[in-house]
Amino acid sequence: MFSPLIEDLIRALRCLPGVGPKSAQRMAMYLLEKDRDAAGLLAATLELAVQKIGRCGLCRTLTEEDVCSLCNNSRRDEKSLCVVETPADVLAIEQAGNYHGRYFVLHGHLSPIDGVGPADLGIDLLERRLADEPVGELIIATNPTVEGEATAQFIAERARACGVAVSRIAHGVPIGGELEYIDGGTLAHAFNSRTAFYTGG
Amino acid sequence: MFSPLIEDLIRALRCLPGVGPKSAQRMAMYLLEKDRDAAGLLAATLELAVQKIGRCGLCRTLTEEDVCSLCNNSRRDEKSLCVVETPADVLAIEQAGNYHGRYFVLHGHLSPIDGVGPADLGIDLLERRLADEPVGELIIATNPTVEGEATAQFIAERARACGVAVSRIAHGVPIGGELEYIDGGTLAHAFNSRTAFYTGG
């Protein structure tokens, strides 16, 4: 119904997550009708980003520099190293604002069925950092999923072999959450991982 | 928090309609982490589309050709001409599938407050077509908004001056709609525009 090039554009826009045929069509029409300057800028920025953005040589997060600004920041505590699955997790933790150490981004989790092994997650680089840097504590913040837990276990054992203290972030009822609406798995975990208020006797 | 180029990409993605800061961040992360090929293709297609896509010389819809495929299709009924506000409206009518005439796309509606006058909507081109082509009926399918109605009135008067029959698509309760859920304005219009079943007497 549309001309071939418009159809191509609609198809290309569908590569974006959460964008179906109707949204893609609406986006294409909007860009072509209302905001060609923004469309041109998006095209140029996207091309540049695909070309230039790689991984930080230390923490593997996405950056166009050799070493990212977090790793380059000498005021960050080099005694703490936090392992996360994705660069978006780094952002989430930074926005929470109470962690001031360094990061290591796995870009995924162990998943033998998809052929993702330790080498794909840069575990060798992580071990090198644990050996070379004065890391006192490795905080594992992978997702509390089956794969995330398996990855956490694997990394914890490797870190123990390097003689580094390892911790896992707490999982349980979210702050501000109401018990009534929390799923059973989380609630069971919250009971099993309860902390002592005071020990009677 | 992210590197400058990633921030640029997130900002550029926000030009898309319906995309806020969180979605833009998710899109940027997805493209950079999971699908760089698609991102490159999107950048190239977007650039090409912005460069090449213009308006059809006859009906003003978006196309990369001089004359669009609908205007070039000799099997379309040249006696009917349908006026719509946007290229997406053409698609909607084509998908309904019972109109086989030609189109004229205004790319908006009359809006003196925004400085949109008849020249911006290509009314001169429309009048030329009404004079040159064997148009028997002009069907006005602008939106049933205040501006759309004003635009319809304006075009109807111009067409009448050209001696062409003019009609307006019907507005009322949508097929399959339930009266209970229809807004009062539509229902009032549906009563005023009722058609006779049979005339008693």
mmCIF file of N, CA and C in Angstrom, chain A residues 146-190:
data_model
loop_
_atom_site.group_PDB
_atom_site.id
_atom_site.type_symbol
_atom_site.label_atom_id
_atom_site.label_comp_id
_atom_site.label_asym_id
_atom_site.label_seq_id
_atom_site.Cartn_x
_atom_site.Cartn_y
_atom_site.Cartn_z
ATOM 1 N N VAL A 146 17.116 -18.487 37.523
ATOM 2 C CA VAL A 146 17.873 -19.741 37.567
ATOM 3 C C VAL A 146 19.263 -19.537 36.974
ATOM 4 N N GLU A 147 19.322 -18.911 35.782
ATOM 5 C CA GLU A 147 20.617 -18.701 35.121
ATOM 6 C C GLU A 147 21.483 -17.719 35.906
ATOM 7 N N GLY A 148 20.848 -16.667 36.430
ATOM 8 C CA GLY A 148 21.584 -15.668 37.197
ATOM 9 C C GLY A 148 22.194 -16.267 38.449
ATOM 10 N N GLU A 149 21.438 -17.155 39.121
ATOM 11 C CA GLU A 149 21.937 -17.813 40.335
ATOM 12 C C GLU A 149 23.097 -18.757 39.998
ATOM 13 N N ALA A 150 22.945 -19.503 38.897
ATOM 14 C CA ALA A 150 24.006 -20.425 38.491
ATOM 15 C C ALA A 150 25.276 -19.653 38.179
ATOM 16 N N THR A 151 25.106 -18.518 37.496
ATOM 17 C CA THR A 151 26.250 -17.674 37.160
ATOM 18 C C THR A 151 26.905 -17.145 38.432
ATOM 19 N N ALA A 152 26.066 -16.719 39.386
ATOM 20 C CA ALA A 152 26.577 -16.204 40.662
ATOM 21 C C ALA A 152 27.410 -17.272 41.371
ATOM 22 N N GLN A 153 26.884 -18.509 41.433
ATOM 23 C CA GLN A 153 27.588 -19.632 42.044
ATOM 24 C C GLN A 153 28.951 -19.847 41.401
ATOM 25 N N PHE A 154 28.936 -19.867 40.073
ATOM 26 C CA PHE A 154 30.156 -20.120 39.309
ATOM 27 C C PHE A 154 31.218 -19.062 39.606
ATOM 28 N N ILE A 155 30.784 -17.788 39.553
ATOM 29 C CA ILE A 155 31.723 -16.681 39.775
ATOM 30 C C ILE A 155 32.228 -16.693 41.223
ATOM 31 N N ALA A 156 31.318 -17.018 42.162
ATOM 32 C CA ALA A 156 31.703 -17.045 43.584
ATOM 33 C C ALA A 156 32.829 -18.041 43.807
ATOM 34 N N GLU A 157 32.713 -19.214 43.155
ATOM 35 C CA GLU A 157 33.757 -20.238 43.346
ATOM 36 C C GLU A 157 35.097 -19.806 42.762
ATOM 37 N N ARG A 158 35.033 -19.188 41.570
ATOM 38 C CA ARG A 158 36.265 -18.696 40.957
ATOM 39 C C ARG A 158 36.923 -17.635 41.845
ATOM 40 N N ALA A 159 36.075 -16.740 42.411
ATOM 41 C CA ALA A 159 36.616 -15.642 43.229
ATOM 42 C C ALA A 159 37.225 -16.183 44.516
ATOM 43 N N ARG A 160 36.555 -17.221 45.084
ATOM 44 C CA ARG A 160 37.081 -17.830 46.306
ATOM 45 C C ARG A 160 38.469 -18.401 46.045
ATOM 46 N N ALA A 161 38.629 -19.005 44.851
ATOM 47 C CA ALA A 161 39.934 -19.557 44.479
ATOM 48 C C ALA A 161 40.994 -18.463 44.419
ATOM 49 N N CYS A 162 40.554 -17.220 44.110
ATOM 50 C CA CYS A 162 41.491 -16.080 44.081
ATOM 51 C C CYS A 162 41.676 -15.482 45.468
ATOM 52 N N GLY A 163 40.970 -16.010 46.463
ATOM 53 C CA GLY A 163 41.110 -15.507 47.823
ATOM 54 C C GLY A 163 40.409 -14.190 48.075
ATOM 55 N N VAL A 164 39.350 -13.907 47.311
ATOM 56 C CA VAL A 164 38.619 -12.651 47.478
ATOM 57 C C VAL A 164 37.296 -12.938 48.185
ATOM 58 N N ALA A 165 36.905 -12.058 49.122
ATOM 59 C CA ALA A 165 35.604 -12.212 49.783
ATOM 60 C C ALA A 165 34.503 -11.972 48.748
ATOM 61 N N VAL A 166 33.457 -12.791 48.823
ATOM 62 C CA VAL A 166 32.373 -12.698 47.844
ATOM 63 C C VAL A 166 31.055 -12.506 48.573
ATOM 64 N N SER A 167 30.192 -11.614 48.063
ATOM 65 C CA SER A 167 28.855 -11.466 48.633
ATOM 66 C C SER A 167 27.831 -11.431 47.502
ATOM 67 N N ARG A 168 26.571 -11.635 47.886
ATOM 68 C CA ARG A 168 25.477 -11.604 46.905
ATOM 69 C C ARG A 168 24.497 -10.573 47.425
ATOM 70 N N ILE A 169 23.961 -9.717 46.562
ATOM 71 C CA ILE A 169 22.994 -8.727 47.045
ATOM 72 C C ILE A 169 21.770 -9.466 47.586
ATOM 73 N N ALA A 170 21.050 -8.816 48.528
ATOM 74 C CA ALA A 170 19.903 -9.460 49.166
ATOM 75 C C ALA A 170 18.706 -9.511 48.227
ATOM 76 N N HIS A 171 17.935 -10.600 48.371
ATOM 77 C CA HIS A 171 16.682 -10.718 47.624
ATOM 78 C C HIS A 171 15.564 -10.933 48.628
ATOM 79 N N GLY A 172 14.425 -10.309 48.399
ATOM 80 C CA GLY A 172 13.297 -10.442 49.320
ATOM 81 C C GLY A 172 12.184 -9.495 48.928
ATOM 82 N N VAL A 173 11.392 -9.101 49.917
ATOM 83 C CA VAL A 173 10.268 -8.203 49.661
ATOM 84 C C VAL A 173 10.810 -6.804 49.333
ATOM 85 N N PRO A 174 10.427 -6.192 48.196
ATOM 86 C CA PRO A 174 10.930 -4.859 47.865
ATOM 87 C C PRO A 174 10.482 -3.843 48.914
ATOM 88 N N ILE A 175 11.326 -2.836 49.175
ATOM 89 C CA ILE A 175 10.986 -1.768 50.125
ATOM 90 C C ILE A 175 9.746 -1.041 49.597
ATOM 91 N N GLY A 176 8.764 -0.842 50.467
ATOM 92 C CA GLY A 176 7.519 -0.189 50.032
ATOM 93 C C GLY A 176 6.514 -1.175 49.474
ATOM 94 N N GLY A 177 6.953 -2.428 49.269
ATOM 95 C CA GLY A 177 6.034 -3.430 48.728
ATOM 96 C C GLY A 177 5.082 -3.927 49.805
ATOM 97 N N GLU A 178 3.935 -4.442 49.398
ATOM 98 C CA GLU A 178 2.989 -4.993 50.360
ATOM 99 C C GLU A 178 2.973 -6.504 50.227
ATOM 100 N N LEU A 179 3.096 -7.199 51.360
ATOM 101 C CA LEU A 179 3.192 -8.660 51.367
ATOM 102 C C LEU A 179 2.105 -9.306 50.528
ATOM 103 N N GLU A 180 0.887 -8.715 50.644
ATOM 104 C CA GLU A 180 -0.277 -9.246 49.945
ATOM 105 C C GLU A 180 -0.026 -9.446 48.448
ATOM 106 N N TYR A 181 0.794 -8.556 47.873
ATOM 107 C CA TYR A 181 0.967 -8.599 46.421
ATOM 108 C C TYR A 181 2.277 -9.226 45.982
ATOM 109 N N ILE A 182 3.035 -9.773 46.922
ATOM 110 C CA ILE A 182 4.330 -10.363 46.575
ATOM 111 C C ILE A 182 4.127 -11.830 46.192
ATOM 112 N N ASP A 183 4.830 -12.286 45.154
ATOM 113 C CA ASP A 183 4.675 -13.682 44.725
ATOM 114 C C ASP A 183 5.255 -14.643 45.761
ATOM 115 N N GLY A 184 4.772 -15.863 45.734
ATOM 116 C CA GLY A 184 5.146 -16.869 46.729
ATOM 117 C C GLY A 184 6.626 -17.178 46.751
ATOM 118 N N GLY A 185 7.267 -17.224 45.589
ATOM 119 C CA GLY A 185 8.695 -17.539 45.506
ATOM 120 C C GLY A 185 9.522 -16.512 46.262
ATOM 121 N N THR A 186 9.199 -15.241 46.049
ATOM 122 C CA THR A 186 9.928 -14.163 46.711
ATOM 123 C C THR A 186 9.706 -14.220 48.219
ATOM 124 N N LEU A 187 8.444 -14.469 48.602
ATOM 125 C CA LEU A 187 8.096 -14.512 50.015
ATOM 126 C C LEU A 187 8.811 -15.680 50.708
ATOM 127 N N ALA A 188 8.835 -16.861 50.052
ATOM 128 C CA ALA A 188 9.530 -18.020 50.612
ATOM 129 C C ALA A 188 11.014 -17.693 50.788
ATOM 130 N N HIS A 189 11.596 -17.021 49.793
ATOM 131 C CA HIS A 189 13.004 -16.640 49.872
ATOM 132 C C HIS A 189 13.224 -15.662 51.018
ATOM 133 N N ALA A 190 12.282 -14.715 51.174
ATOM 134 C CA ALA A 190 12.399 -13.705 52.240
ATOM 135 C C ALA A 190 12.375 -14.364 53.611
#
